[in-house]
Coordinates of C-alpha atoms in Angstrom, one line a residue:
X1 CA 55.2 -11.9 66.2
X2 CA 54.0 -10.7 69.6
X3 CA 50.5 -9.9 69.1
X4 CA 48.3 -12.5 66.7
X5 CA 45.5 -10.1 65.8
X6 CA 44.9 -6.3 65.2
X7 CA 41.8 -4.1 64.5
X8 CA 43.2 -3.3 61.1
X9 CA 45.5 -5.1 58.9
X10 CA 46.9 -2.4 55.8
X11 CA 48.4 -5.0 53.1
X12 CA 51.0 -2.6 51.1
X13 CA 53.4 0.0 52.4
X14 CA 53.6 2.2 49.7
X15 CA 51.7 6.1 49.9
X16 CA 48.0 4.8 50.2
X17 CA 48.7 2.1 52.7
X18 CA 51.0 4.2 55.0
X19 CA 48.5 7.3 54.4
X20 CA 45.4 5.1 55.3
X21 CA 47.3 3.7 58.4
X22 CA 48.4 7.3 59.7
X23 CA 45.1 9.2 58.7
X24 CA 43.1 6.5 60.6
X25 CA 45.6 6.1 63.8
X26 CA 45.4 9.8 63.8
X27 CA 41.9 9.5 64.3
X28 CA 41.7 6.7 66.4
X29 CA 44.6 6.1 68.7
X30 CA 43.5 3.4 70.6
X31 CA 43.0 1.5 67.5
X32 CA 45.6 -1.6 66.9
X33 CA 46.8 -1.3 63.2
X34 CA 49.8 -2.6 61.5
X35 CA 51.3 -2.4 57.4
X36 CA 52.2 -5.2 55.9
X37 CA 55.0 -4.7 53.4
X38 CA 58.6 -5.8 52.5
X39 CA 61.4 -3.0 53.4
X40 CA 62.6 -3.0 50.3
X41 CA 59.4 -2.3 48.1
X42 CA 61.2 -4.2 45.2
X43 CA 58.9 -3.0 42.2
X44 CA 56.4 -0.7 44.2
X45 CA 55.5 1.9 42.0
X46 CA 55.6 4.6 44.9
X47 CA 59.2 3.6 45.6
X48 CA 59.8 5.0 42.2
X49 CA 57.8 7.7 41.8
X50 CA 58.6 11.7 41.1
X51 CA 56.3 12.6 42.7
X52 CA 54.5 15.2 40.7
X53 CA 51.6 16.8 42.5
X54 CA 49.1 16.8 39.0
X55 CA 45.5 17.6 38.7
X56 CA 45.3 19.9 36.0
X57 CA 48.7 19.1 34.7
X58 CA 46.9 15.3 34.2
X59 CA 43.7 16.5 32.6
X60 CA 43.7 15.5 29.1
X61 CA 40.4 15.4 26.3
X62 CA 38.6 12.4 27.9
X63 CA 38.7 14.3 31.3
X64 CA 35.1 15.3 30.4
X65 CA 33.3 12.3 28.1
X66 CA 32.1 10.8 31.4
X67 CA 30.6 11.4 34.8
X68 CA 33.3 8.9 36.1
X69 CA 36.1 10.5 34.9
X70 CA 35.1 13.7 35.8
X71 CA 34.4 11.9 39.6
X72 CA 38.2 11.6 39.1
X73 CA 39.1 14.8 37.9
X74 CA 37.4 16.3 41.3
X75 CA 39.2 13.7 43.3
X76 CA 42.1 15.2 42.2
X77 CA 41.2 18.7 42.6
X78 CA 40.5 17.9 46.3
X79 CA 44.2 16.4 46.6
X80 CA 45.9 19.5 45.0
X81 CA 43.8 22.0 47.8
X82 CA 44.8 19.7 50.6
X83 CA 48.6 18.9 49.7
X84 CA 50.4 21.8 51.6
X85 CA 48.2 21.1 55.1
X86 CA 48.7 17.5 54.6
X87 CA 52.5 17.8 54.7
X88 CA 52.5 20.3 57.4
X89 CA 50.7 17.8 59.4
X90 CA 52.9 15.0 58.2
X91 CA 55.9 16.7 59.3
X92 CA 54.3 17.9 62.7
X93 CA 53.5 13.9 62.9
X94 CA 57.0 12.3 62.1
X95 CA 59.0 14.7 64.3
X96 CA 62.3 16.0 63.7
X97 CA 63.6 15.3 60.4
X98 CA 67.0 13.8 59.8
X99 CA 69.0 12.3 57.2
X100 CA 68.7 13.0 52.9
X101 CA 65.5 12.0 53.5
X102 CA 64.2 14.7 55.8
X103 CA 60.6 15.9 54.4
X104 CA 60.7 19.4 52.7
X105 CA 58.3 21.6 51.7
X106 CA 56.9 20.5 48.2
X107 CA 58.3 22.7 44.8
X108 CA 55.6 24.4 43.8
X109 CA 54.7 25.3 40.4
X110 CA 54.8 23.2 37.1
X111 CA 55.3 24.4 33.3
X112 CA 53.4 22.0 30.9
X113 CA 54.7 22.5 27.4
X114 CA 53.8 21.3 24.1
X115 CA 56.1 20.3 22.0
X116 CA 55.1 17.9 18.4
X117 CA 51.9 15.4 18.5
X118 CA 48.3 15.6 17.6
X119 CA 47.2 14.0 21.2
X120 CA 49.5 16.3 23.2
X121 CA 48.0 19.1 21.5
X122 CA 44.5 18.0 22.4
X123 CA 45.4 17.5 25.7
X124 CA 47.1 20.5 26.0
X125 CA 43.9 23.2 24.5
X126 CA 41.6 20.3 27.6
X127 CA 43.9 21.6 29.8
X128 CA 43.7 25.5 28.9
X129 CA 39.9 24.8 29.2
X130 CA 39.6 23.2 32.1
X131 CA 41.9 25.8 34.2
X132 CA 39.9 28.8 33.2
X133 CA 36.9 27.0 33.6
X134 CA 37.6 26.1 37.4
X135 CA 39.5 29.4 38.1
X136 CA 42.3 27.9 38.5
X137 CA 45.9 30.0 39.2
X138 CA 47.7 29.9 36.4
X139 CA 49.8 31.6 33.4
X140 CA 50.1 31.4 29.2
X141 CA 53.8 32.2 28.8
X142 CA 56.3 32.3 26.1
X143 CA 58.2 28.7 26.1
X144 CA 61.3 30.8 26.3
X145 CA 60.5 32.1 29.5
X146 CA 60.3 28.8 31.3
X147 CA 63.5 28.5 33.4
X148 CA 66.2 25.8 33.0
X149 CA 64.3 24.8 29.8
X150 CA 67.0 24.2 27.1
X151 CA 66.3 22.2 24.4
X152 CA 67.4 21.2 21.2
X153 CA 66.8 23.7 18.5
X154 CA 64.0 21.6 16.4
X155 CA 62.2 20.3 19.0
X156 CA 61.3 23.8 20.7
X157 CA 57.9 23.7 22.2
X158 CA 55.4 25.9 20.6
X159 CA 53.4 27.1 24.1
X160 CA 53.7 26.9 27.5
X161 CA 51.4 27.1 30.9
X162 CA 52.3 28.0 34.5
X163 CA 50.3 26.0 36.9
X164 CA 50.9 27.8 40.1
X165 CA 49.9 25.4 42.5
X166 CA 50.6 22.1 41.4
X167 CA 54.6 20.9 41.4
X168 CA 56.1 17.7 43.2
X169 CA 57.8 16.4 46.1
X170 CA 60.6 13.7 46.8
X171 CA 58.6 10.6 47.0
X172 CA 61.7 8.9 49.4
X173 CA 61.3 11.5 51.4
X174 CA 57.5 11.5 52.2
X175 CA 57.6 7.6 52.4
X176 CA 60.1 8.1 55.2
X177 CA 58.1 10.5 56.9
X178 CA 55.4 7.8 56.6
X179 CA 57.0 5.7 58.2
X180 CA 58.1 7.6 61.2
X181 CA 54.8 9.5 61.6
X182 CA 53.1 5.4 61.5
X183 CA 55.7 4.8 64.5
X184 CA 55.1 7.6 66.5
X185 CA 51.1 6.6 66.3
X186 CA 51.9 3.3 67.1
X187 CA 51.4 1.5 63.8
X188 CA 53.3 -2.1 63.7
X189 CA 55.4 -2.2 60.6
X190 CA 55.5 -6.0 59.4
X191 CA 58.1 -6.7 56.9
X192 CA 56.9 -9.4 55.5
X193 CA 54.2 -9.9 52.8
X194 CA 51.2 -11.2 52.0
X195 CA 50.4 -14.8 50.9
X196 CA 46.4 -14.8 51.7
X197 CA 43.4 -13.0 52.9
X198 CA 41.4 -15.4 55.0
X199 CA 37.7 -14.9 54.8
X200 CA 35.3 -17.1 56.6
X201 CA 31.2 -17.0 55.5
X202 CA 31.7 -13.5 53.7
X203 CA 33.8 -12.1 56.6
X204 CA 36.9 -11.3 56.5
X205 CA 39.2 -12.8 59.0
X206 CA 43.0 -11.6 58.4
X207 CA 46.0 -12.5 56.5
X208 CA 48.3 -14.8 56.1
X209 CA 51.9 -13.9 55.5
X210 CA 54.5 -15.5 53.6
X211 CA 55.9 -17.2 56.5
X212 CA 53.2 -19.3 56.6
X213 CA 52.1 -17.4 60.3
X214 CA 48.6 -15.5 60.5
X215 CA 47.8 -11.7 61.6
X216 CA 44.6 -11.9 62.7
X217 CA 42.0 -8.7 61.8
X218 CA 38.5 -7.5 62.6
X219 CA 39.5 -5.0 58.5
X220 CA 41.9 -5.5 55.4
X221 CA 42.8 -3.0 53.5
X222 CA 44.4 -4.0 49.9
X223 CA 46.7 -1.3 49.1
X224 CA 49.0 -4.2 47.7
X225 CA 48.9 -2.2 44.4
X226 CA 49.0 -4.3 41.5
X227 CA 49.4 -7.4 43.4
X228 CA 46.2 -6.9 45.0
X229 CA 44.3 -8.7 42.3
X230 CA 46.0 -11.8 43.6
X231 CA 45.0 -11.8 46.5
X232 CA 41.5 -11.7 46.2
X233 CA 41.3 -14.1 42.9
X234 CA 40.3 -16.4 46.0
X235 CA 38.1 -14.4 47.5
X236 CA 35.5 -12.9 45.6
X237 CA 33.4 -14.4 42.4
X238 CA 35.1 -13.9 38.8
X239 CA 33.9 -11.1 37.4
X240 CA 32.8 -9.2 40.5
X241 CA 35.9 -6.8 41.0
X242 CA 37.8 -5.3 37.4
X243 CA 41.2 -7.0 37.7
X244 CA 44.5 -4.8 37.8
X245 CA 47.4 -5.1 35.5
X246 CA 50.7 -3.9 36.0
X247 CA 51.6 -0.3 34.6
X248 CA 55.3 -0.4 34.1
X249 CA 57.9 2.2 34.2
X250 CA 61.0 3.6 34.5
X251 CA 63.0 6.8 35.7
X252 CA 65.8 8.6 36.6
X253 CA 68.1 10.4 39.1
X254 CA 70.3 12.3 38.8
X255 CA 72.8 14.9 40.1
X256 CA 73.2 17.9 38.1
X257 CA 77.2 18.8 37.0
X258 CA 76.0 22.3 35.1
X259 CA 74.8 26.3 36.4
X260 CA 71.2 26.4 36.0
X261 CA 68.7 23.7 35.2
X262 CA 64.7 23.5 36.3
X263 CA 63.6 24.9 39.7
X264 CA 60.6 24.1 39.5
X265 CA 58.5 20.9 37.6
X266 CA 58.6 21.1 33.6
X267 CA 56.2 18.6 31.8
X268 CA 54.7 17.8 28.6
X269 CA 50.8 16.7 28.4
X270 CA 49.5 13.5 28.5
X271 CA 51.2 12.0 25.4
X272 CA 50.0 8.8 23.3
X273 CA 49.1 6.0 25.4
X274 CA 51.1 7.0 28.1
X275 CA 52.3 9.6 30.4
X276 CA 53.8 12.9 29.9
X277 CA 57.7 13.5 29.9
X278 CA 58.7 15.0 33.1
X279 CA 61.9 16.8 34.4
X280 CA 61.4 17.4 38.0
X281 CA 64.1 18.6 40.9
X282 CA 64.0 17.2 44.2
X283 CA 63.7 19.9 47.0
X284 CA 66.6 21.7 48.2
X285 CA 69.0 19.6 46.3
X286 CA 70.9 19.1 42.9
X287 CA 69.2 16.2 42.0
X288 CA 66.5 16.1 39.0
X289 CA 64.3 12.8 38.5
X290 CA 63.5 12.0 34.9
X291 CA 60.5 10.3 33.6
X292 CA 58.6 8.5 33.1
X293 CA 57.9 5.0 30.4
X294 CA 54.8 3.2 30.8
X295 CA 54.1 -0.1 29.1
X296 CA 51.0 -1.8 30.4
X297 CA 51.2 -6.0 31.3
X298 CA 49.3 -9.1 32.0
X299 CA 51.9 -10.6 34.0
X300 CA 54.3 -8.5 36.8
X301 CA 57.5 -7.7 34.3
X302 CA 61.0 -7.9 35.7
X303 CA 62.1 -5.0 35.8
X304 CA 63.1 -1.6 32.9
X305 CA 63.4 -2.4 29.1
X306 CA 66.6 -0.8 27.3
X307 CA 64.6 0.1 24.4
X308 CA 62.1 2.4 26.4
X309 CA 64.6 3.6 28.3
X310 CA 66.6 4.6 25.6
X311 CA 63.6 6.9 24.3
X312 CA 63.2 8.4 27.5
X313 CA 66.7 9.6 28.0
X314 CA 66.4 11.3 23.8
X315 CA 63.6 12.8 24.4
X316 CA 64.3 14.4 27.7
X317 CA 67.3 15.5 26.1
X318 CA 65.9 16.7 22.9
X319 CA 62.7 18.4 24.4
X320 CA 63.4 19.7 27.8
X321 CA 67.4 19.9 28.5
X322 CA 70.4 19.2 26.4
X323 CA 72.3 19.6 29.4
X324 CA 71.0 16.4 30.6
X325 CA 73.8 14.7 28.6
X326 CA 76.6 15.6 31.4
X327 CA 74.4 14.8 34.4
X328 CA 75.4 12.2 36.3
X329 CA 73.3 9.0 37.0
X330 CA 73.1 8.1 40.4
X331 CA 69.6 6.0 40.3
X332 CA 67.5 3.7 37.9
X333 CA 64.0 3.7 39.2
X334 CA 61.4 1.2 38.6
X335 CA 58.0 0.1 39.3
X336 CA 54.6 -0.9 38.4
X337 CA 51.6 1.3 38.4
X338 CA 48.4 -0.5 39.4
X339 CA 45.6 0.3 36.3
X340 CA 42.2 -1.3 36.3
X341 CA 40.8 -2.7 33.2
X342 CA 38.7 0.0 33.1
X343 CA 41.1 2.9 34.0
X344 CA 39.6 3.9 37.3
X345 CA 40.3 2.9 40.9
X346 CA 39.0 0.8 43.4
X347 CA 38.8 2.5 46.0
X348 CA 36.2 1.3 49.3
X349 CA 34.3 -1.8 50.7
X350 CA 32.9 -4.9 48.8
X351 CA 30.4 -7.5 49.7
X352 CA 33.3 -9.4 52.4
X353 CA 32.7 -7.5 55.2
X354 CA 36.0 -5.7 56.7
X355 CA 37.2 -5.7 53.4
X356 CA 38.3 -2.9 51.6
X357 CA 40.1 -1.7 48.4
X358 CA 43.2 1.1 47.5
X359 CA 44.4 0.2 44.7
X360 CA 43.8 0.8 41.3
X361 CA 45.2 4.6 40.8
X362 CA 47.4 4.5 38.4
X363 CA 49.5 7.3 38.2
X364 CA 47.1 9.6 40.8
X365 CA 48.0 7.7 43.1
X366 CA 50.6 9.9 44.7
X367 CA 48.4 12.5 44.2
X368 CA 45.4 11.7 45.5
X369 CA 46.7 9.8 48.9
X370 CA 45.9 12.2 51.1
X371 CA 42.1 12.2 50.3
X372 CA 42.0 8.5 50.0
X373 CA 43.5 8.3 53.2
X374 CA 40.9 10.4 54.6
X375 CA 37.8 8.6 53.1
X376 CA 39.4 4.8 53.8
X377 CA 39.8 6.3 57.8
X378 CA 36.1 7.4 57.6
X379 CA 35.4 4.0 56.2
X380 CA 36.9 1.8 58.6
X381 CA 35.8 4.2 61.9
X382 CA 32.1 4.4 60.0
X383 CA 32.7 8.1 60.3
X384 CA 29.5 9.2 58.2
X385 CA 27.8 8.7 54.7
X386 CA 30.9 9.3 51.6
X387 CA 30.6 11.7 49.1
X388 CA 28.5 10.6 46.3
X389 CA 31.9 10.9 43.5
X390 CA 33.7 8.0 45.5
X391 CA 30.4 5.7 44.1
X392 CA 32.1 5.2 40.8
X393 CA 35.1 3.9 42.3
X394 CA 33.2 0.7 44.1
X395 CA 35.5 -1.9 43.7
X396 CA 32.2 -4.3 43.1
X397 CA 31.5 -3.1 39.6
X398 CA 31.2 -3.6 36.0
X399 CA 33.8 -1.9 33.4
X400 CA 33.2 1.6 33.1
X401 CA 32.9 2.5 29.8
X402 CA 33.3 6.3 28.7
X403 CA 33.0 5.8 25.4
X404 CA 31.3 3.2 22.5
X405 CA 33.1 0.3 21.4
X406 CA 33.7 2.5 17.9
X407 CA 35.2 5.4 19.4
X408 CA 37.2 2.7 21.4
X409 CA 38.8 1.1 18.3
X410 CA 39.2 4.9 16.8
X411 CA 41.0 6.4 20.1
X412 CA 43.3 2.9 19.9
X413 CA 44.3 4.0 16.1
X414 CA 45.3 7.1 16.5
X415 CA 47.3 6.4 19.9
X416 CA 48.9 3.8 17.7
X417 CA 49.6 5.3 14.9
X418 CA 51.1 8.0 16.8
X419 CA 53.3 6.6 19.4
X420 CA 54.9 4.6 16.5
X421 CA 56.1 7.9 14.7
X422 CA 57.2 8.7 18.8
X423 CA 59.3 5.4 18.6
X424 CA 61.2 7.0 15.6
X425 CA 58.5 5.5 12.3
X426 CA 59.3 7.6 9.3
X427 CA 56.8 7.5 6.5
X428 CA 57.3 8.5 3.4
X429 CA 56.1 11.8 2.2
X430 CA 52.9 10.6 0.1
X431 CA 52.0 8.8 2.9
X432 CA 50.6 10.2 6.7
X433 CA 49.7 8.0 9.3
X434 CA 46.5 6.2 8.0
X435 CA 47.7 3.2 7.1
X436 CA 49.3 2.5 10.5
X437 CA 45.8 3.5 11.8
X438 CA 43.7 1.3 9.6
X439 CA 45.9 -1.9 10.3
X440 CA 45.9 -1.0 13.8
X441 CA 41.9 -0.5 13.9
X442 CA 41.2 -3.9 11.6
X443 CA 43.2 -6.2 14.4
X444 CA 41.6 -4.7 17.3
X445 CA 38.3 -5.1 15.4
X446 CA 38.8 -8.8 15.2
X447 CA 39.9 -8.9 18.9
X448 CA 36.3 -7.5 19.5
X449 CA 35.0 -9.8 17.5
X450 CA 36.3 -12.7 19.4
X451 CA 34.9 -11.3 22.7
X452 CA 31.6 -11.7 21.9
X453 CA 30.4 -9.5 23.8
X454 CA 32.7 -5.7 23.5
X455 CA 33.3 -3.8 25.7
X456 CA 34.7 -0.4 25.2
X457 CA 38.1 -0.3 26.9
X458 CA 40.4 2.4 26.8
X459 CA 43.4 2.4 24.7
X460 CA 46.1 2.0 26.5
X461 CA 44.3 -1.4 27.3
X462 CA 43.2 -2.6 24.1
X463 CA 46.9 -1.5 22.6
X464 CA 48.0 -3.9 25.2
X465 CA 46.3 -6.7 24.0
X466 CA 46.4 -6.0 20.2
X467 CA 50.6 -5.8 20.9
X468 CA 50.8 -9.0 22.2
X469 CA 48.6 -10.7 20.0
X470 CA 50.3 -9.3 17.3
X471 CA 53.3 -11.1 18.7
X472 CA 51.2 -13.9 18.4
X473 CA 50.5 -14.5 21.9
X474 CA 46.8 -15.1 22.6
X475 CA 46.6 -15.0 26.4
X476 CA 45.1 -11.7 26.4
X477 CA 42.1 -12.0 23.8
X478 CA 41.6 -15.5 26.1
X479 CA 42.0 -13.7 29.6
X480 CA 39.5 -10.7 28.5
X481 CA 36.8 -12.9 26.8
X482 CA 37.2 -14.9 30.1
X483 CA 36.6 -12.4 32.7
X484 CA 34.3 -10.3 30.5
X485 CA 32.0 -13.1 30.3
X486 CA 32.2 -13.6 34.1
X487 CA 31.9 -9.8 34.8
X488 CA 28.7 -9.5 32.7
X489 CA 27.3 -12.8 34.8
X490 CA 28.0 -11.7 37.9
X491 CA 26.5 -7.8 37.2
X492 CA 23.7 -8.6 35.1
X493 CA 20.5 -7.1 36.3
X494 CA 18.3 -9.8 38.0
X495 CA 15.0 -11.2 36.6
X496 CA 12.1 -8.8 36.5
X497 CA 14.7 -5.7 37.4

């Protein structure tokens, strides 16, 4: 290594660490930065991603229970007005395009329809409020209208929206543009990865990399995704930052062997505990990405799981394309989606100086990099006071909590209760989903109970921990009594406040 120091040291190489680095060279040319990141982004959930260009196709009914979420929500809504500059200036940045790769205009437009599901429907009507309430472009269409929608004849959905302006991109395609716009500003792409961040009396210092040599740096930026958690367990106090656990899933790629197919993105809502189904195709070509599973983790998993994958493939078939079936494979995808305990990202400094947080998105990740980028530049060039939304995203903070620990075991229920009847549960007919609901709300009652102190996570968190400690392992109840306890130390209001 050359050089043993930079102003600006980006730990991650997926879309927020290569959008930080450009949108702050941009600004700053004289400035020495360089991303840190392995080549081969083995697990990275951009790596994998569609990318679908969501704000209102994301919305579902907790968008509005809470000032923080709807902070997100208008995160998001800044993204979707900036997306088609942003790639202009992208392109204009990373020169001639070459290769299968080359950057293309995004496909705009989406179709969200709803198929079966109480939550999807819920979602769905959030949605149809939320576009007319912002005035945003859109369409209520007849299902049978949406082209290269085909699917099987009792899983018809039973309505449909046009979002105009939303749609999706080929995520390989802008992370290559990435990269060559970072070269052309004189970024240093280090293919290697991070071991340490070295802070010395609340300052940070640099990094270490796994080859044991330092990269010194006057600002580190952790867009390390999930692994960023890691790296500061060191760092900072337990309990000060919400830790990150790993949001896995899976896709598809394929090449299309039949006439027709989608043009443009066709979704579902926000289904239980998870992500909606997506069919999207990649600009000017014949290949469609499928997706997506989501199963949230402690621990980094290995890699996909038959079972879910399985699922994803049916119901693809079943509810968007029966054509599917003849397609051929060309790509499993795979990665893990950086989530917060508390849902929401980190996103800005914390009390080490030159430190600073981009993780934590989830699945807006994608989405919202090009505003990120802008406010991290600002950030690290002390470009002027940040909007007052970004607040909520402090990385220094307690567990937000949008709703009360009873609505919390309610919500977890019901997801329950109905992604098991997704996984194929058939009850009899005297019977509806109840009694999957009640045992689901008694166990995570008494995983409250052994907190001491509950908190009201969201579902998809607490369904995490009431799986595996249904499976009898206890690690989870252990590791959020643990840092719940340290979190409400380490925030509590100080005498006399």
């Amino acid at each position: 290594m050359r050089e043993t120091s930079v102003d600006v040291a980006v730990v991650g190489n997926g879309v927020l660490g290569l959008a930080v680095a450009v949108e702050t060279a941009r600004r700053a040319p004289g400035l020495r930065i360089a991303v840190i990141g392995p080549p081969g982004r083995a697990g990275a959930a951009t790596a994998a991603a569609g990318a679908m260009l969501n704000c209102f196709g994301e919305v579902t009914r907790y968008t509005g229970w809470h000032p923080a979420a709807q902070a997100k929500f208008a995160l998001a809504r800044q993204a979707l007005d900036r997306w088609p500059r942003w790639l202009e200036q992208l392109a204009d940045d990373a020169g001639p395009p070459t290769g299968e790769t080359a950057l293309r205009s995004h496909v705009q437009g989406t179709f969200v329809v709803l198929g079966a599901g109480a939550i999807a429907a819920d979602n769905f009507a959030a949605l149809c409020r939320a576009v007319e309430e912002h005035g945003e472009p859109h369409d209520v269409i007849d299902p049978a209208d949406v082209p290269g929608l085909a699917p099987a004849p009792q899983a018809r959905p039973l309505r449909a929206v046009h979002l105009h302006r939303e749609g999706c991109v080929d995520a390989r395609a802008v992370l290559a543009a990435l990269e060559a716009a970072a070269c052309r500003h004189r970024v240093r792409m280090v293919p290697d990865t991070v071991s340490e961040v070295l802070v010395t009396a609340d300052t940070v210092r640099g990094v270490r990399l796994a080859d044991g040599s330092t990269l010194g740096a006057g600002a580190v930026v952790l867009a390390a995704g999930s692994r960023s958690s890691e790296l500061t367990a060191d760092v900072l106090p337990p309990g000060a930052v919400p830790p990150l656990l790993h949001g896995a899933g899976s896709a598809l790629l394929t090449r299309r062997t039949r006439p027709g197919g989608a043009r443009q993105a066709i979704r579902t809502p926000n289904r239980a505990a998870g992500c909606g189904l997506h069919l999207l195709p990649l600009p000017g070509t014949e290949r469609q990405y499928l997706g997506a599973t989501n199963f949230i983790t402690c621990t980094r998993p290995d890699g996909p799981v038959v079972g879910a994958a399985e699922i994803l493939i049916r119901s693809a078939r079943q509810e968007i394309d029966q054509a599917l079936a003849g397609s051929q494979l060309t790509a499993w995808m795979w990665g893990a989606r950086p989530i917060t305990l508390d849902g929401f990202p980190l996103i800005g400094s914390c009390p080490v100086a030159g430190l600073h947080f981009a993780t934590g998105t989830y699945r807006d990740g994608f989405h919202c990099a090009p505003v990120i980028a802008r406010h991290l530049a600002a950030r690290l060039l002390g470009l002027g006071p940040a909007d007052a939304d970004w607040a909520w995203f402090t990385p220094c903070r307690a567990p937000i909590e949008t709703m009360t620990v009873e609505q919390s075991l309610i919500e977890t229920a019901t997801h329950a209760a109905e992604t098991a009847r997704e996984h194929g549960l058939h009850l009899p007919f005297f019977l509806d989903d109840e009694p999957v609901a009640t045992y689901v709300r008694d166990r995570a009652r008494r995983l409250f109970d052994r907190l001491g102190h509950p908190v009201a996570l969201p579902p998809e968190i607490l369904l995490l921990a009431f799986i595996l400690a249904a499976h009898g392992n206890d690690h989870p109840a252990r590791w959020l009594a643990d840092h719940l306890h340290a979190a409400r130390t380490h925030h509590a209001p100080a005498p006399g406040a």
